[in-house]
Coordinates of C-alpha atoms in Angstrom, one line a residue:
X1 CA -6.9 35.8 -4.6
X2 CA -10.4 34.5 -4.0
X3 CA -13.4 35.5 -2.0
X4 CA -15.1 32.1 -1.8
X5 CA -14.4 28.4 -2.3
X6 CA -16.0 26.8 -5.4
X7 CA -17.8 24.0 -3.5
X8 CA -19.3 26.5 -0.9
X9 CA -21.1 28.8 -3.3
X10 CA -24.8 28.5 -2.4
X11 CA -28.2 30.3 -2.7
X12 CA -27.3 32.7 0.0
X13 CA -24.8 34.3 -2.4
X14 CA -27.3 34.9 -5.3
X15 CA -26.9 38.4 -6.7
X16 CA -23.4 38.8 -5.2
X17 CA -20.1 39.0 -7.0
X18 CA -17.5 36.3 -6.1
X19 CA -14.0 35.5 -7.1
X20 CA -13.1 31.8 -7.3
X21 CA -9.9 29.9 -7.9
X22 CA -9.6 26.3 -9.1
X23 CA -9.1 23.9 -11.9
X24 CA -11.3 23.3 -15.0
X25 CA -12.9 20.0 -14.4
X26 CA -15.0 20.1 -17.5
X27 CA -15.1 22.9 -20.2
X28 CA -17.9 22.9 -22.9
X29 CA -18.1 25.4 -25.7
X30 CA -21.6 25.4 -27.2
X31 CA -20.9 27.9 -30.0
X32 CA -20.4 31.1 -28.0
X33 CA -22.2 29.8 -24.8
X34 CA -19.5 28.3 -22.6
X35 CA -19.8 26.2 -19.4
X36 CA -16.9 25.5 -17.1
X37 CA -17.1 23.2 -14.1
X38 CA -14.6 24.9 -11.7
X39 CA -13.2 22.7 -9.0
X40 CA -11.3 23.2 -5.8
X41 CA -10.8 21.1 -2.7
X42 CA -14.3 22.0 -1.5
X43 CA -16.1 20.9 -4.6
X44 CA -17.4 22.0 -8.0
X45 CA -19.5 25.0 -9.2
X46 CA -20.7 25.7 -12.7
X47 CA -19.4 28.8 -14.4
X48 CA -21.1 30.2 -17.5
X49 CA -19.9 32.7 -20.1
X50 CA -22.8 33.9 -22.3
X51 CA -23.2 36.4 -25.1
X52 CA -26.4 37.8 -23.4
X53 CA -24.3 39.2 -20.6
X54 CA -23.6 42.3 -22.7
X55 CA -21.1 43.8 -20.4
X56 CA -17.9 45.6 -21.1
X57 CA -15.2 43.0 -22.1
X58 CA -17.7 40.2 -22.5
X59 CA -16.3 39.2 -25.8
X60 CA -12.9 38.7 -24.1
X61 CA -14.6 36.6 -21.4
X62 CA -16.3 34.3 -24.0
X63 CA -13.0 34.0 -25.9
X64 CA -11.1 33.1 -22.7
X65 CA -13.8 30.6 -21.7
X66 CA -13.7 28.9 -25.1
X67 CA -9.9 28.5 -24.8
X68 CA -10.0 26.8 -21.4
X69 CA -8.7 23.3 -21.4
X70 CA -8.9 20.3 -19.0
X71 CA -7.1 21.1 -15.6
X72 CA -6.2 24.7 -16.5
X73 CA -5.7 26.7 -13.4
X74 CA -8.2 29.6 -13.3
X75 CA -9.4 32.6 -11.4
X76 CA -13.0 33.6 -12.2
X77 CA -14.9 36.6 -11.1
X78 CA -18.6 36.7 -11.7
X79 CA -22.1 37.1 -10.3
X80 CA -24.0 34.2 -8.6
X81 CA -27.4 33.4 -10.0
X82 CA -30.0 30.6 -9.7
X83 CA -29.6 27.8 -12.3
X84 CA -32.5 27.3 -14.7
X85 CA -31.7 23.6 -14.8
X86 CA -30.5 22.6 -11.2
X87 CA -28.1 19.7 -10.7
X88 CA -29.2 17.8 -7.6
X89 CA -26.0 15.6 -7.7
X90 CA -23.7 18.4 -6.3
X91 CA -24.1 20.7 -3.3
X92 CA -23.8 23.8 -5.6
X93 CA -26.3 22.5 -8.1
X94 CA -28.9 25.2 -7.4
X95 CA -26.6 28.1 -8.5
X96 CA -24.1 29.1 -11.2
X97 CA -21.6 31.9 -11.6
X98 CA -21.9 34.2 -14.6
X99 CA -18.4 35.0 -15.5
X100 CA -17.3 38.7 -15.8
X101 CA -13.6 37.9 -15.9
X102 CA -11.6 34.7 -16.5
X103 CA -7.9 34.5 -15.9
X104 CA -5.8 31.5 -16.8
X105 CA -3.2 31.4 -14.0
X106 CA -1.4 28.4 -15.5
X107 CA -2.2 26.5 -18.6
X108 CA -2.1 22.7 -18.2
X109 CA -0.4 20.6 -20.8
X110 CA -2.1 17.4 -22.0
X111 CA -2.4 15.2 -18.9
X112 CA -1.2 11.5 -18.7
X113 CA -4.7 10.5 -17.5
X114 CA -8.1 11.9 -17.0
X115 CA -9.6 12.1 -13.5
X116 CA -12.8 10.6 -14.9
X117 CA -10.9 7.5 -16.2
X118 CA -10.0 4.4 -14.3
X119 CA -6.3 5.0 -14.6
X120 CA -3.8 2.2 -13.5
X121 CA -2.3 2.6 -10.1
X122 CA 1.2 2.9 -11.4
X123 CA 0.2 6.0 -13.5
X124 CA -1.7 7.4 -10.5
X125 CA 1.3 7.0 -8.2
X126 CA 3.8 8.5 -10.8
X127 CA 1.6 11.6 -11.2
X128 CA 0.4 11.5 -7.6
X129 CA -0.1 15.3 -7.5
X130 CA -2.7 14.9 -10.3
X131 CA -4.3 11.9 -8.6
X132 CA -4.6 13.8 -5.3
X133 CA -6.5 16.6 -7.1
X134 CA -9.4 14.3 -8.0
X135 CA -12.6 14.7 -5.9
X136 CA -12.4 11.1 -4.7
X137 CA -8.9 11.4 -3.4
X138 CA -9.7 14.7 -1.8
X139 CA -12.7 13.0 -0.1
X140 CA -10.5 10.2 1.2
X141 CA -7.8 12.5 2.5
X142 CA -10.5 14.6 4.3
X143 CA -11.8 11.4 6.0
X144 CA -8.2 10.8 7.3
X145 CA -7.9 14.4 8.5
X146 CA -11.2 14.1 10.4
X147 CA -10.2 10.7 11.8
X148 CA -7.0 12.0 13.3
X149 CA -8.7 15.2 14.6
X150 CA -11.4 13.0 16.3
X151 CA -8.8 10.7 17.9
X152 CA -6.8 13.5 19.3
X153 CA -9.9 15.2 20.7
X154 CA -11.1 12.1 22.4
X155 CA -7.8 11.3 24.0
X156 CA -7.1 14.9 25.0
X157 CA -10.5 15.1 26.8
X158 CA -9.8 11.7 28.5
X159 CA -6.6 13.1 30.0
X160 CA -4.0 11.4 27.8
X161 CA -0.7 13.2 27.2
X162 CA 0.6 13.6 23.7
X163 CA 4.4 12.8 24.0
X164 CA 6.8 12.4 21.1
X165 CA 9.4 9.6 21.1
X166 CA 12.6 9.4 19.1
X167 CA 12.8 8.6 15.4
X168 CA 16.5 7.8 15.5
X169 CA 16.8 5.0 18.0
X170 CA 18.4 1.6 18.7
X171 CA 18.0 -1.5 16.6
X172 CA 15.9 -4.0 18.5
X173 CA 14.0 -7.1 17.2
X174 CA 10.3 -6.6 17.1
X175 CA 9.3 -9.1 14.4
X176 CA 10.4 -7.2 11.2
X177 CA 13.6 -5.9 9.7
X178 CA 14.8 -2.5 10.9
X179 CA 15.6 0.4 8.6
X180 CA 19.2 1.4 9.5
X181 CA 20.6 4.9 9.4
X182 CA 24.4 5.3 9.5
X183 CA 25.6 7.5 12.3
X184 CA 28.1 9.9 10.7
X185 CA 29.6 11.0 14.0
X186 CA 30.0 7.4 15.2
X187 CA 31.8 5.6 12.3
X188 CA 30.6 2.0 11.8
X189 CA 27.5 2.5 14.1
X190 CA 23.9 2.8 13.1
X191 CA 20.6 4.2 14.3
X192 CA 17.4 2.4 13.5
X193 CA 14.1 3.9 12.5
X194 CA 11.4 2.8 15.0
X195 CA 9.1 -0.2 14.1
X196 CA 7.0 1.3 16.9
X197 CA 7.5 3.4 20.0
X198 CA 7.0 0.3 22.1
X199 CA 9.9 0.5 24.6
X200 CA 9.8 4.3 24.9
X201 CA 6.1 4.2 25.8
X202 CA 6.7 1.5 28.4
X203 CA 9.4 3.6 29.9
X204 CA 7.0 6.6 30.0
X205 CA 4.8 4.5 32.2
X206 CA 7.7 3.7 34.5
X207 CA 8.4 7.5 34.5
X208 CA 5.0 8.2 36.0
X209 CA 3.1 9.7 33.0
X210 CA 0.2 7.3 33.5
X211 CA -1.7 7.9 30.2
X212 CA 0.2 8.5 27.0
X213 CA -0.6 8.7 23.3
X214 CA 1.1 9.6 20.1
X215 CA 0.2 9.7 16.4
X216 CA 3.5 8.0 15.5
X217 CA 5.3 7.3 12.3
X218 CA 6.7 3.8 12.2
X219 CA 9.0 2.0 9.8
X220 CA 9.3 -1.7 8.9
X221 CA 11.4 -3.2 6.2
X222 CA 9.0 -5.9 5.1
X223 CA 7.0 -7.0 2.1
X224 CA 4.2 -4.7 1.0
X225 CA 0.6 -5.4 0.3
X226 CA -2.7 -3.6 0.1
X227 CA -2.8 -3.1 3.9
X228 CA 0.9 -2.6 4.6
X229 CA 3.5 0.0 3.8
X230 CA 7.2 0.5 4.7
X231 CA 6.3 3.6 6.6
X232 CA 2.9 3.9 8.3
X233 CA 1.0 5.8 10.9
X234 CA -0.3 4.4 14.1
X235 CA -2.1 5.8 17.1
X236 CA 0.0 4.6 20.0
X237 CA -1.6 4.4 23.5
X238 CA -0.2 3.2 26.8
X239 CA -1.6 3.3 30.4
X240 CA -0.3 2.5 33.8
X241 CA -2.1 0.5 36.6
X242 CA -4.4 -1.3 34.1
X243 CA -5.5 -4.8 33.1
X244 CA -6.8 -6.0 29.8
X245 CA -10.4 -4.9 30.2
X246 CA -9.3 -1.4 31.3
X247 CA -7.5 -0.9 28.0
X248 CA -10.2 -2.6 25.9
X249 CA -13.1 -0.8 27.4
X250 CA -11.5 2.6 27.1
X251 CA -10.3 2.2 23.5
X252 CA -13.6 0.5 22.5
X253 CA -15.4 3.7 23.7
X254 CA -12.9 5.8 21.7
X255 CA -13.5 3.8 18.5
X256 CA -17.2 4.0 18.9
X257 CA -17.1 7.8 19.4
X258 CA -14.8 8.3 16.4
X259 CA -16.8 6.2 14.0
X260 CA -19.9 8.0 15.1
X261 CA -18.3 11.4 14.5
X262 CA -16.4 10.8 11.3
X263 CA -18.4 8.1 9.5
X264 CA -21.8 8.6 11.1
X265 CA -21.7 4.9 12.0
X266 CA -23.0 3.2 15.2
X267 CA -20.8 0.2 15.8
X268 CA -22.7 -2.7 17.3
X269 CA -21.6 -5.0 20.1
X270 CA -17.9 -6.0 20.4
X271 CA -18.0 -9.7 21.1
X272 CA -14.9 -11.4 22.6
X273 CA -13.4 -14.5 21.1
X274 CA -10.2 -16.3 22.0
X275 CA -7.5 -16.8 19.4
X276 CA -8.1 -20.6 19.6
X277 CA -11.8 -20.2 18.8
X278 CA -11.2 -17.8 16.0
X279 CA -8.7 -20.1 14.3
X280 CA -11.0 -23.2 14.8
X281 CA -14.2 -21.6 13.5
X282 CA -12.8 -19.1 10.9
X283 CA -9.2 -20.0 10.1
X284 CA -8.1 -16.5 11.0
X285 CA -7.1 -14.4 13.9
X286 CA -9.0 -11.5 12.4
X287 CA -12.2 -13.1 11.2
X288 CA -14.7 -11.2 9.1
X289 CA -17.9 -12.0 11.0
X290 CA -20.1 -10.5 8.2
X291 CA -19.5 -13.9 6.4
X292 CA -21.6 -16.6 8.0
X293 CA -19.4 -19.5 6.8
X294 CA -17.5 -21.5 9.4
X295 CA -14.9 -24.3 9.3
X296 CA -16.0 -27.7 10.8
X297 CA -13.5 -30.2 12.2
X298 CA -14.0 -33.6 10.7
X299 CA -11.0 -35.6 12.1
X300 CA -13.2 -38.2 13.8
X301 CA -15.3 -38.9 10.6
X302 CA -12.3 -39.4 8.3
X303 CA -9.7 -41.2 10.4
X304 CA -11.0 -44.6 9.2
X305 CA -11.2 -43.7 5.5
X306 CA -8.7 -44.9 3.0
X307 CA -7.8 -41.4 1.9
X308 CA -4.2 -41.1 3.1
X309 CA -4.1 -37.3 3.0
X310 CA -6.8 -37.4 5.7
X311 CA -5.6 -40.3 7.7
X312 CA -2.1 -39.0 8.0
X313 CA -3.4 -35.9 9.9
X314 CA -6.7 -36.9 11.5
X315 CA -6.2 -37.1 15.3
X316 CA -2.5 -36.3 15.1
X317 CA -1.1 -33.8 17.5
X318 CA -0.7 -30.6 15.6
X319 CA -2.7 -31.8 12.7
X320 CA -6.1 -30.9 11.4
X321 CA -8.7 -32.0 8.9
X322 CA -11.6 -29.6 8.4
X323 CA -14.4 -28.8 6.0
X324 CA -16.1 -25.7 4.6
X325 CA -19.7 -25.8 3.3
X326 CA -20.4 -23.3 0.5
X327 CA -24.1 -22.8 -0.1
X328 CA -24.9 -22.9 -3.8
X329 CA -21.3 -23.8 -4.6
X330 CA -22.3 -26.8 -6.7
X331 CA -22.7 -24.3 -9.5
X332 CA -19.0 -24.0 -9.8
X333 CA -17.3 -25.6 -12.8
X334 CA -14.2 -27.8 -12.4
X335 CA -12.1 -25.0 -13.7
X336 CA -13.5 -22.6 -11.0
X337 CA -12.9 -25.2 -8.3
X338 CA -9.3 -25.5 -9.5
X339 CA -9.0 -21.7 -9.1
X340 CA -9.9 -22.1 -5.4
X341 CA -7.2 -24.8 -5.1
X342 CA -4.7 -22.4 -6.6
X343 CA -5.8 -19.7 -4.2
X344 CA -5.4 -22.1 -1.3
X345 CA -1.9 -23.0 -2.5
X346 CA -0.8 -19.4 -2.0
X347 CA -1.4 -20.0 1.7
X348 CA 0.4 -23.3 1.9
X349 CA -2.1 -25.9 0.7
X350 CA -0.8 -28.9 -1.2
X351 CA -4.3 -29.7 -2.4
X352 CA -7.9 -29.0 -1.8
X353 CA -10.4 -31.9 -1.8
X354 CA -14.0 -31.2 -2.6
X355 CA -17.5 -32.6 -3.0
X356 CA -20.5 -31.4 -4.9
X357 CA -24.1 -32.2 -4.0
X358 CA -26.6 -31.9 -6.8
X359 CA -30.1 -30.6 -6.1
X360 CA -31.4 -34.2 -6.3
X361 CA -28.8 -35.3 -3.7
X362 CA -26.3 -37.0 -6.0
X363 CA -22.7 -36.6 -4.9
X364 CA -19.8 -35.8 -7.1
X365 CA -16.3 -36.0 -5.5
X366 CA -12.9 -37.5 -6.4
X367 CA -12.5 -38.7 -2.7
X368 CA -15.9 -40.3 -2.1
X369 CA -14.5 -43.7 -3.3
X370 CA -12.1 -43.8 -0.3
X371 CA -15.0 -44.0 2.2
X372 CA -17.1 -47.0 3.2
X373 CA -20.7 -47.2 2.3
X374 CA -22.7 -44.4 4.1
X375 CA -19.5 -42.9 5.6
X376 CA -19.1 -40.1 3.1
X377 CA -22.9 -39.2 3.3
X378 CA -22.5 -39.1 7.1
X379 CA -19.5 -36.8 6.6
X380 CA -21.4 -34.4 4.4
X381 CA -24.4 -34.5 6.8
X382 CA -22.1 -33.6 9.7
X383 CA -20.9 -30.5 7.7
X384 CA -24.6 -29.6 7.0
X385 CA -24.3 -29.9 3.3
X386 CA -27.5 -30.2 1.2
X387 CA -28.6 -30.1 -2.4
X388 CA -26.7 -27.5 -4.5
X389 CA -23.9 -27.1 -2.0
X390 CA -20.1 -27.5 -2.4
X391 CA -17.8 -28.7 0.4
X392 CA -14.1 -28.0 0.5
X393 CA -11.8 -30.1 2.7
X394 CA -8.3 -29.3 4.0
X395 CA -5.8 -31.5 5.8
X396 CA -2.3 -30.9 7.2
X397 CA -0.5 -29.0 9.9
X398 CA -3.1 -27.2 12.1
X399 CA -1.8 -23.7 11.5
X400 CA -1.4 -24.2 7.7
X401 CA -4.8 -25.8 7.2
X402 CA -6.4 -23.0 9.2
X403 CA -4.7 -20.4 7.1
X404 CA -5.6 -21.7 3.7
X405 CA -9.1 -22.8 4.6
X406 CA -9.6 -19.3 6.1
X407 CA -8.5 -17.8 2.8
X408 CA -10.9 -20.1 0.9
X409 CA -13.7 -19.0 3.3
X410 CA -13.1 -15.3 2.5
X411 CA -13.0 -15.9 -1.3
X412 CA -16.2 -18.0 -1.2
X413 CA -18.0 -15.5 1.0
X414 CA -17.1 -12.6 -1.3
X415 CA -17.8 -14.4 -4.6
X416 CA -21.1 -15.9 -3.5
X417 CA -22.3 -12.6 -2.1
X418 CA -22.4 -13.8 1.5
X419 CA -20.8 -10.7 3.0
X420 CA -23.5 -8.9 5.0
X421 CA -23.8 -5.1 5.0
X422 CA -22.6 -3.1 7.9
X423 CA -19.9 -3.4 10.5
X424 CA -18.8 -6.4 12.5
X425 CA -16.3 -5.5 15.3
X426 CA -14.8 -7.9 17.9
X427 CA -12.0 -8.4 20.3
X428 CA -9.7 -11.4 19.7
X429 CA -8.0 -12.4 23.0
X430 CA -5.7 -15.0 24.6
X431 CA -3.1 -15.2 21.9
X432 CA -0.4 -17.8 22.1
X433 CA 2.7 -16.5 23.8
X434 CA 5.1 -18.1 21.4
X435 CA 5.4 -19.7 18.0
X436 CA 7.9 -22.4 17.3
X437 CA 10.2 -21.6 14.3
X438 CA 11.3 -24.9 12.8
X439 CA 13.9 -23.3 10.6
X440 CA 15.5 -21.3 13.4
X441 CA 14.9 -24.1 15.9
X442 CA 13.6 -21.7 18.6
X443 CA 10.5 -19.9 19.8
X444 CA 9.5 -16.5 18.4
X445 CA 7.1 -14.0 20.0
X446 CA 3.7 -14.0 18.4
X447 CA 3.2 -10.3 19.2
X448 CA 6.4 -8.9 20.6
X449 CA 8.8 -10.0 23.4
X450 CA 7.4 -7.5 25.9
X451 CA 3.9 -9.0 26.1
X452 CA 3.1 -10.5 29.5
X453 CA 2.2 -14.1 29.8
X454 CA -1.1 -15.1 31.4
X455 CA 0.8 -17.1 34.0
X456 CA 2.7 -14.9 36.4
X457 CA 5.4 -17.4 37.3
X458 CA 8.7 -17.7 35.4
X459 CA 9.1 -21.4 36.2
X460 CA 5.6 -22.3 35.0
X461 CA 6.2 -20.3 31.8
X462 CA 9.4 -22.2 31.1
X463 CA 7.8 -25.5 31.8
X464 CA 4.8 -24.8 29.5
X465 CA 6.2 -22.5 26.9
X466 CA 4.7 -24.3 23.9
X467 CA 1.1 -23.9 25.2
X468 CA 1.6 -20.6 27.1
X469 CA -1.1 -17.9 26.5
X470 CA -0.3 -14.3 26.5
X471 CA -2.2 -11.2 27.7
X472 CA -2.4 -9.9 24.2
X473 CA -5.6 -8.7 22.4
X474 CA -6.5 -7.4 19.0
X475 CA -9.4 -5.2 17.9
X476 CA -10.8 -6.5 14.6
X477 CA -13.3 -4.8 12.2
X478 CA -14.7 -6.5 9.1
X479 CA -11.8 -8.9 8.9
X480 CA -9.2 -6.2 9.4
X481 CA -7.0 -6.0 12.5
X482 CA -7.2 -2.3 13.3
X483 CA -5.6 -2.4 16.7
X484 CA -3.3 -4.7 18.6
X485 CA -2.0 -4.5 22.1
X486 CA -1.3 -6.3 25.3
X487 CA -0.5 -6.0 29.0
X488 CA 3.3 -5.7 29.3
X489 CA 5.8 -7.5 31.4
X490 CA 6.5 -5.2 34.3
X491 CA 9.1 -7.3 36.2
X492 CA 12.7 -7.7 35.2
X493 CA 12.9 -11.4 36.1
X494 CA 9.9 -12.3 33.9
X495 CA 11.3 -10.2 31.0
X496 CA 14.6 -12.0 31.3
X497 CA 12.8 -15.4 31.3
X498 CA 11.0 -14.4 28.1
X499 CA 14.2 -13.3 26.5
X500 CA 15.8 -16.7 27.5
X501 CA 12.9 -18.6 25.9
X502 CA 13.3 -16.6 22.7
X503 CA 17.0 -17.6 22.5
X504 CA 18.2 -14.1 23.6
X505 CA 21.0 -14.8 26.0
X506 CA 21.8 -12.7 29.1
X507 CA 24.7 -10.8 27.4
X508 CA 22.7 -10.1 24.2
X509 CA 19.7 -9.0 26.3
X510 CA 21.8 -6.6 28.3
X511 CA 23.4 -5.2 25.1
X512 CA 20.1 -4.7 23.3
X513 CA 17.7 -4.1 26.2
X514 CA 19.8 -3.3 29.2
X515 CA 18.0 0.1 29.6
X516 CA 14.6 -1.7 29.8
X517 CA 15.8 -4.4 32.2
X518 CA 17.2 -1.7 34.4
X519 CA 14.1 0.4 34.3
X520 CA 12.0 -2.6 35.3
X521 CA 14.0 -3.0 38.5
X522 CA 12.9 0.4 39.9
X523 CA 9.3 0.0 40.8
X524 CA 7.8 -0.3 37.3
X525 CA 4.0 -0.4 37.6
X526 CA 1.7 -2.9 35.8
X527 CA 1.0 -1.3 32.4
X528 CA -0.4 -2.0 29.0
X529 CA -1.6 -0.4 25.8
X530 CA -2.6 -0.8 22.2
X531 CA -1.7 0.6 18.8
X532 CA -4.2 1.4 16.1
X533 CA -3.5 1.5 12.4
X534 CA -4.6 5.0 11.4
X535 CA -4.1 4.1 7.7
X536 CA -6.3 1.0 8.0
X537 CA -9.1 2.7 9.9
X538 CA -9.1 5.6 7.4
X539 CA -9.3 3.2 4.5
X540 CA -12.3 1.4 6.1
X541 CA -14.0 4.7 6.8
X542 CA -13.3 5.9 3.2
X543 CA -14.7 2.7 1.7
X544 CA -11.5 1.5 0.0
X545 CA -9.6 -1.8 0.2
X546 CA -6.1 -0.3 0.0
X547 CA -4.4 1.9 2.5
X548 CA -2.5 3.5 -0.4
X549 CA -5.8 5.4 -1.2
X550 CA -5.6 7.2 2.2
X551 CA -1.9 8.0 2.2
X552 CA -0.8 11.1 0.3
X553 CA 2.5 9.6 -1.0
X554 CA 2.6 5.8 -0.6
X555 CA 5.1 3.3 -2.0
X556 CA 4.2 0.6 -4.5
X557 CA 4.1 -3.1 -3.7
X558 CA 7.7 -3.1 -4.9
X559 CA 8.6 -0.5 -2.2
X560 CA 9.2 2.3 -4.7
X561 CA 8.0 5.9 -4.9
X562 CA 7.2 6.3 -8.6
X563 CA 6.9 10.0 -8.3
X564 CA 10.3 10.8 -6.9
X565 CA 12.2 7.7 -8.0
X566 CA 13.0 6.6 -4.4
X567 CA 15.0 4.6 -3.5
X568 CA 17.9 5.7 -5.5
X569 CA 21.7 5.5 -5.5
X570 CA 23.8 8.2 -3.8
X571 CA 27.2 9.5 -4.8
X572 CA 30.3 7.7 -3.4
X573 CA 31.3 11.0 -1.7
X574 CA 28.1 11.0 0.3
X575 CA 28.6 7.4 1.3
X576 CA 32.1 8.1 2.5
X577 CA 30.8 10.9 4.8
X578 CA 28.8 8.3 6.7
X579 CA 31.5 5.6 6.5
X580 CA 29.5 3.2 4.4
X581 CA 30.8 1.1 1.5
X582 CA 28.1 -0.5 -0.8
X583 CA 28.4 -3.9 -2.3
X584 CA 26.7 -3.4 -5.7
X585 CA 24.3 -6.0 -6.9
X586 CA 25.8 -7.9 -9.9

């Protein structure tokens, strides 16, 4: 139907006749002289219908151009010529197409939103096909396509094998709820959609495939947010006969090459930082190093104060009292400070103490009165606070304080313009092996239950489970975890010990993971890998904060597809076929 794409018409085609197909992005009738910005997935070119053309049927062309509306689907045939008034903002801005024929292939009804408007996300998602037509969404999806192509090329050339693993699999605990699929041919039994290909890729290493990868679809029934979806895409990688640095060095080289190819970005050095250091300095296991602010522990300086919130936690095992200096923060009003406290409360804070330092050195703080003469000034000096600064204080359980003070750090860094330009990658290593779940009264795996501990002795692991460190590692970029992996357990006895510590008894372990435990007995090699979030990397490359902007048909934060109406009820007859009875919500 066409000879050329709109966005690829250039000066080399001047004097030639072309046929283009696309949508009317803008149509302007200037009293017989009509301009149409014709758009396809390659870009926009200006089409002009003018009385001076004086060709057979020209009146019909002008009439057709005058009747064109926004987003009408058109086919245009005409001659390419040089524009008298070039448009340097678009690649085709040196030329235009003088229309000889305009066909309306499909007239568009009035649209629910205009692509040049800032429509709400709910409207954009309900009419996703219109949203995806817009140049910005076309650009973002092209970034994603280029990213996946570059990843595949690098891995293929490095000798990795692309192997598919099952979508219908067995329900196994990996930290989130499974999506269950009723098995029609096995009444009362269910498949689960994979949270990741974790166990299958490990078994591929035991099967001798050495280097595996897959662009895998994964499913987790968990709460949604800007960087999380119920279904998502990850680049899954596994290698045999490797240690941590083998996996890290190889995938770091891959990420460097891909960013260079797709985003024209040279990533700088990848520093290494332990989980403990990241939490101590930044209150996050994925710190954004572009923000220079750091948390400072002040337990020793507040333990003798009369402020009970501090003294209850200072020096206590598992407790923390820390401070965050915000340069120029003294300009905040009391209402704005309260907004920071409300933000911290979302992350578990029961309060947020603060102190302002005026330019002349005067101190304003509701907690200063609880300190002896000179003690509060010494505290502020220890934090490095000076005139015009604001200091926030947090106290409580170590993990909770780290979380909410880390969130305050990010908010302050962004609102005070402290986020440096560019890219700040790093590796976070030496994660805790377990977390203690007070509610469940047992340990849970911080990564997943197949991560190897740093100590290669089952008895030592059992004796020091609370302080055990894993061989896990994450790649972080600008405050986003873009990849997470570990060296895996490759001995059946160690895997059984980890299951035991997680409260998974021998019978349950055999029922859920018997195939893995058996495979580990037959000469399983040391192996490890990593999984990268394709959606997150694409969003970073495309310059957007939400992965929904690089997914063609995402779900809302309420886990719905507004375009199709999913999820939805199904007829009782269909439920009966899969032997399922639904308890309707009252």
